[in-house]
XYZ file of C-alpha atoms in Angstrom:
339
model
C 29.394 9.749 7.188
C 33.020 9.603 8.329
C 34.346 12.570 6.338
C 31.268 14.752 5.865
C 29.192 14.227 9.016
C 25.866 14.006 7.197
C 23.237 11.265 7.285
C 22.528 9.081 4.276
C 20.144 6.231 3.579
C 21.924 2.927 3.144
C 20.700 -0.645 2.610
C 22.191 -2.908 5.297
C 22.811 -6.639 5.117
C 23.847 -8.492 8.270
C 26.142 -11.491 7.733
C 27.634 -13.793 10.328
C 30.783 -11.727 10.856
C 30.137 -8.388 9.161
C 27.575 -5.718 8.380
C 27.522 -4.630 4.724
C 25.948 -1.397 3.532
C 24.964 -0.419 -0.006
C 24.085 2.813 -1.788
C 20.550 3.089 -3.132
C 20.021 4.516 -6.602
C 16.601 4.764 -8.227
C 14.995 2.866 -5.377
C 17.332 -0.127 -5.767
C 20.533 -1.049 -3.987
C 23.713 -1.124 -6.011
C 25.220 -4.596 -6.629
C 28.472 -3.921 -4.776
C 28.610 -2.799 -1.127
C 29.697 0.761 -0.356
C 31.437 -0.431 2.799
C 31.502 -2.976 5.600
C 31.704 -3.102 9.372
C 33.651 -6.057 10.779
C 31.820 -7.316 13.873
C 34.699 -9.224 15.502
C 35.576 -7.300 18.662
C 32.790 -4.738 18.150
C 30.908 -3.171 21.035
C 27.305 -2.015 20.595
C 25.436 0.769 22.407
C 21.631 0.807 22.184
C 19.888 3.099 22.820
C 22.580 5.649 22.019
C 21.767 9.182 23.193
C 24.858 10.971 21.896
C 22.729 12.873 19.369
C 20.013 14.765 21.248
C 17.550 14.876 18.340
C 18.077 11.272 17.202
C 16.700 8.829 19.817
C 16.670 5.811 17.469
C 20.432 5.353 17.135
C 22.634 2.294 17.415
C 26.350 2.907 17.980
C 28.948 0.387 16.889
C 32.586 0.757 17.957
C 34.988 -1.547 16.126
C 38.096 -3.024 17.728
C 40.077 -0.367 15.821
C 38.014 2.304 17.677
C 36.021 3.433 14.624
C 32.537 4.666 15.568
C 29.487 3.986 13.394
C 26.140 5.633 14.142
C 23.138 3.887 12.560
C 19.680 5.414 12.754
C 16.580 3.244 12.488
C 13.002 4.136 11.542
C 11.289 2.955 14.734
C 12.068 1.677 18.208
C 10.995 -1.851 17.266
C 13.324 -1.824 14.270
C 16.186 -0.397 16.342
C 15.806 -3.025 19.080
C 15.485 -5.848 16.532
C 18.631 -4.773 14.656
C 20.540 -4.309 17.920
C 19.593 -7.785 19.116
C 20.565 -9.479 15.838
C 23.843 -7.556 15.574
C 24.667 -8.448 19.177
C 23.936 -12.097 18.356
C 26.340 -11.932 15.410
C 29.047 -10.322 17.566
C 28.716 -13.156 20.107
C 28.158 -15.892 17.513
C 31.124 -17.836 18.875
C 29.516 -17.945 22.334
C 26.361 -20.105 22.069
C 25.397 -19.573 25.721
C 25.249 -15.808 25.219
C 23.259 -16.184 21.995
C 20.767 -18.468 23.750
C 20.350 -15.886 26.526
C 19.762 -13.135 23.939
C 16.966 -15.105 22.300
C 15.452 -15.864 25.694
C 15.395 -12.126 26.454
C 13.910 -11.379 23.033
C 11.025 -13.784 23.632
C 10.419 -12.800 27.253
C 8.540 -9.573 26.544
C 5.297 -10.087 28.449
C 3.554 -7.253 30.259
C 0.893 -8.110 32.810
C -2.411 -8.950 31.153
C -4.310 -6.482 33.339
C -2.569 -3.672 35.135
C -3.860 -0.765 37.202
C -2.471 2.422 35.718
C -3.970 4.362 38.609
C -1.947 2.271 41.065
C 1.253 3.031 39.160
C 0.517 6.766 39.240
C -0.196 6.592 42.985
C 3.209 4.964 43.480
C 4.823 7.590 41.262
C 3.330 10.365 43.433
C 4.619 8.863 46.691
C 6.747 11.474 48.451
C 9.431 9.012 49.553
C 9.583 6.314 46.873
C 7.956 8.041 43.902
C 9.595 9.549 40.869
C 11.680 12.633 41.589
C 10.145 15.857 40.278
C 12.523 18.626 39.255
C 12.599 21.961 37.471
C 13.704 21.523 33.895
C 14.547 23.876 31.076
C 13.266 23.053 27.595
C 13.408 25.250 24.477
C 13.994 28.339 26.617
C 11.027 27.639 28.943
C 11.313 26.566 32.565
C 8.918 23.850 33.741
C 8.125 22.968 37.355
C 7.614 19.449 38.696
C 8.674 17.527 35.615
C 10.654 14.376 34.925
C 12.444 13.092 31.860
C 11.421 10.129 29.739
C 14.539 8.167 30.634
C 13.980 8.878 34.361
C 10.468 7.389 34.165
C 11.747 4.304 32.338
C 14.417 3.840 35.034
C 11.810 4.267 37.787
C 9.378 1.730 36.293
C 12.146 -0.870 36.019
C 13.522 -0.232 39.503
C 10.007 -0.585 40.980
C 9.380 -3.875 39.125
C 6.566 -2.566 36.919
C 8.687 -3.555 33.896
C 11.731 -5.766 33.372
C 13.160 -4.078 30.279
C 13.321 -0.620 28.771
C 11.050 -1.741 25.933
C 8.366 -2.846 28.410
C 8.752 0.412 30.372
C 8.383 2.498 27.191
C 5.187 0.619 26.309
C 3.813 1.164 29.810
C 4.752 4.861 29.735
C 2.933 5.227 26.420
C -0.203 3.759 28.008
C 0.027 6.197 30.912
C 0.224 9.044 28.429
C -2.599 7.733 26.224
C -4.872 7.430 29.276
C -4.058 11.054 30.167
C -2.248 10.282 33.412
C 0.871 11.964 32.026
C 1.357 14.722 29.507
C 4.371 15.841 27.482
C 5.785 19.324 28.026
C 8.301 21.119 25.878
C 8.807 20.959 22.141
C 10.735 17.668 22.067
C 8.223 15.360 23.760
C 5.167 17.193 22.397
C 6.386 16.890 18.807
C 6.801 13.129 19.223
C 3.108 12.730 20.139
C 2.006 14.675 17.072
C 4.163 13.282 14.328
C 5.519 9.884 15.419
C 4.054 6.412 15.095
C 2.065 5.118 18.090
C 5.049 2.963 19.022
C 7.188 6.083 19.313
C 4.838 8.375 21.230
C 6.922 8.214 24.409
C 10.639 9.038 24.289
C 13.136 7.169 26.457
C 15.328 10.235 26.400
C 16.972 12.511 28.960
C 15.871 15.601 26.987
C 12.148 14.715 26.681
C 10.071 16.216 29.507
C 6.815 14.961 31.042
C 4.585 15.868 33.985
C 1.463 14.586 35.720
C -1.792 15.492 33.990
C -4.598 17.145 35.932
C -6.855 14.104 36.296
C -4.061 11.847 37.553
C -4.162 13.608 40.945
C -7.903 13.085 41.446
C -9.150 10.323 43.709
C -10.682 7.546 41.636
C -13.043 5.021 43.193
C -12.355 1.315 42.619
C -15.322 1.147 40.219
C -13.884 3.970 38.139
C -10.311 2.729 38.247
C -9.006 1.804 34.825
C -8.031 -1.796 34.307
C -6.163 -1.634 31.023
C -5.315 -4.651 28.906
C -1.831 -3.524 27.971
C -0.790 -6.671 26.123
C -3.046 -5.973 23.139
C -1.303 -2.643 22.470
C 2.208 -3.995 22.985
C 2.454 -5.893 19.695
C 4.674 -4.957 16.786
C 3.022 -2.551 14.360
C 2.651 -4.291 10.989
C 0.638 -1.710 9.064
C -1.260 1.516 9.679
C -3.193 4.035 7.661
C -6.503 5.849 7.178
C -9.625 3.904 6.182
C -13.357 4.598 6.328
C -15.395 2.463 8.730
C -19.141 1.950 9.066
C -20.504 2.542 12.561
C -22.285 -0.267 14.409
C -25.241 1.789 15.684
C -25.874 4.704 13.324
C -24.441 2.926 10.276
C -22.682 6.140 9.202
C -19.174 6.203 7.701
C -16.262 7.862 9.464
C -12.554 8.174 8.747
C -10.455 6.244 11.227
C -6.714 5.631 11.554
C -6.243 1.863 11.696
C -3.225 0.230 13.352
C -2.523 -3.454 12.736
C -0.366 -5.194 15.346
C 1.138 -8.680 15.606
C 2.135 -10.736 18.662
C -0.572 -10.368 19.846
C -2.635 -9.848 16.693
C -5.043 -6.913 17.097
C -6.608 -4.301 14.846
C -7.297 -0.969 16.566
C -8.817 2.193 15.159
C -8.365 5.789 16.315
C -10.385 8.982 15.831
C -8.042 11.404 14.005
C -10.101 14.409 15.172
C -9.189 13.803 18.814
C -5.903 14.985 20.274
C -5.433 12.084 22.689
C -3.851 9.092 21.036
C -5.995 6.247 22.373
C -8.059 3.738 20.399
C -11.794 4.264 20.084
C -12.171 0.581 19.277
C -10.380 -2.601 18.361
C -10.547 -6.365 18.378
C -8.430 -9.511 18.375
C -7.790 -10.993 14.933
C -7.579 -14.591 16.147
C -10.336 -16.589 14.480
C -11.432 -13.684 12.258
C -12.467 -13.932 8.618
C -11.485 -11.158 6.183
C -12.623 -10.837 2.576
C -13.129 -8.291 -0.201
C -16.689 -7.326 -1.169
C -17.861 -6.942 -4.731
C -18.051 -3.359 -5.996
C -21.208 -3.915 -8.064
C -24.154 -3.006 -5.857
C -24.422 -2.501 -2.086
C -23.822 -5.664 -0.032
C -26.301 -6.716 2.648
C -25.533 -5.037 5.967
C -24.010 -1.970 4.319
C -25.821 1.366 4.371
C -25.100 4.973 3.429
C -22.702 6.456 0.906
C -20.544 3.620 -0.376
C -17.694 4.456 -2.770
C -16.550 0.880 -3.348
C -13.290 -0.868 -2.426
C -15.046 -2.506 0.526
C -13.834 -5.346 2.662
C -15.385 -7.103 5.631
C -13.943 -8.565 8.827
C -16.015 -11.021 10.858
C -14.726 -11.684 14.377
C -14.961 -15.035 16.104
C -17.854 -13.526 18.115
C -19.686 -12.906 14.791
C -19.306 -9.102 14.862
C -19.185 -7.687 11.321
C -16.922 -4.739 10.442
C -17.366 -3.017 7.067
C -14.375 -0.955 5.918
C -13.674 1.104 2.798
C -10.213 1.589 1.333
C -9.284 4.392 -1.065
C -8.407 1.986 -3.894
C -8.499 -1.679 -4.859
C -4.732 -1.863 -4.387
C -4.957 -0.489 -0.854
C -7.800 -2.901 -0.048
C -5.706 -5.819 -1.286
C -2.721 -4.679 0.801
C -4.787 -4.531 3.993
C -6.367 -7.942 3.383
C -2.952 -9.450 2.636
C -1.550 -7.979 5.866
C -4.485 -9.098 8.024
C -4.941 -12.674 6.767
C -1.721 -14.186 8.221
C -2.697 -12.860 11.666
C -6.120 -14.513 11.800
């Protein structure tokens, strides 16, 4: 807000030359806009780190020097809005718009990348990341680095070409327990944020090397991680019950559906580390609901109904239970376009 500096939910509509925002009453936007931001002559800052506890901000400064701070719900949403707003600002310059779209479609991490090699480079005494003492929430930490410093280092050492790629790579390093968050800010993000927001590109979020990252790993043990499958946009996530392949028992798993590339991963919610315990490509898959009357062939154990089945192109069958018919329908509807 401009008068009372509080934060309010608004519905935004981007037009060719302006950004309109509407009040929301009863879950619906009002017919007339509450205000507008003229984009002619605007400058955009993204990410904007002026608010320490709000890393998902976009800042717009109009040509009359009015500042607008817009907070998004995720990094993907923030970057998408920032790109489209920037395109509208430069709409009269087709060359710049073409370059923006080229950058948007150029996000491609290496198919297979050695995380151990990256950590070795990070630990190099001359060219590695600089370790410093940092103060966080009243505690002093030795040999730490900030999230934004790691993103800068990855880009400068050609492991990533954009901040978005570097954030994705940093998240993988953390999920594989090469890095660990220290201090309340970065630790809280790993506990309560979406997988896409586990790592903070922020000068106030602290990280350090985990214990096992300093051990010597033989080439056979070295992790070759397919990063591209975890770099897609998160389409849907939630808790479902999955039947095991060997013991045929049913366990609660947190499923994350991603697009571009299309993958479905599942996580064990009882484990602290945020890494998938399984997953598969959705290309060529078949997904369908199963009848609730009786137990379908291939299904064992305590079945509560609301089942659906996914068959991969390699003919692997996954049996999954939702909590309701509506939830089952929502998952099937989200998965089908990605197959």
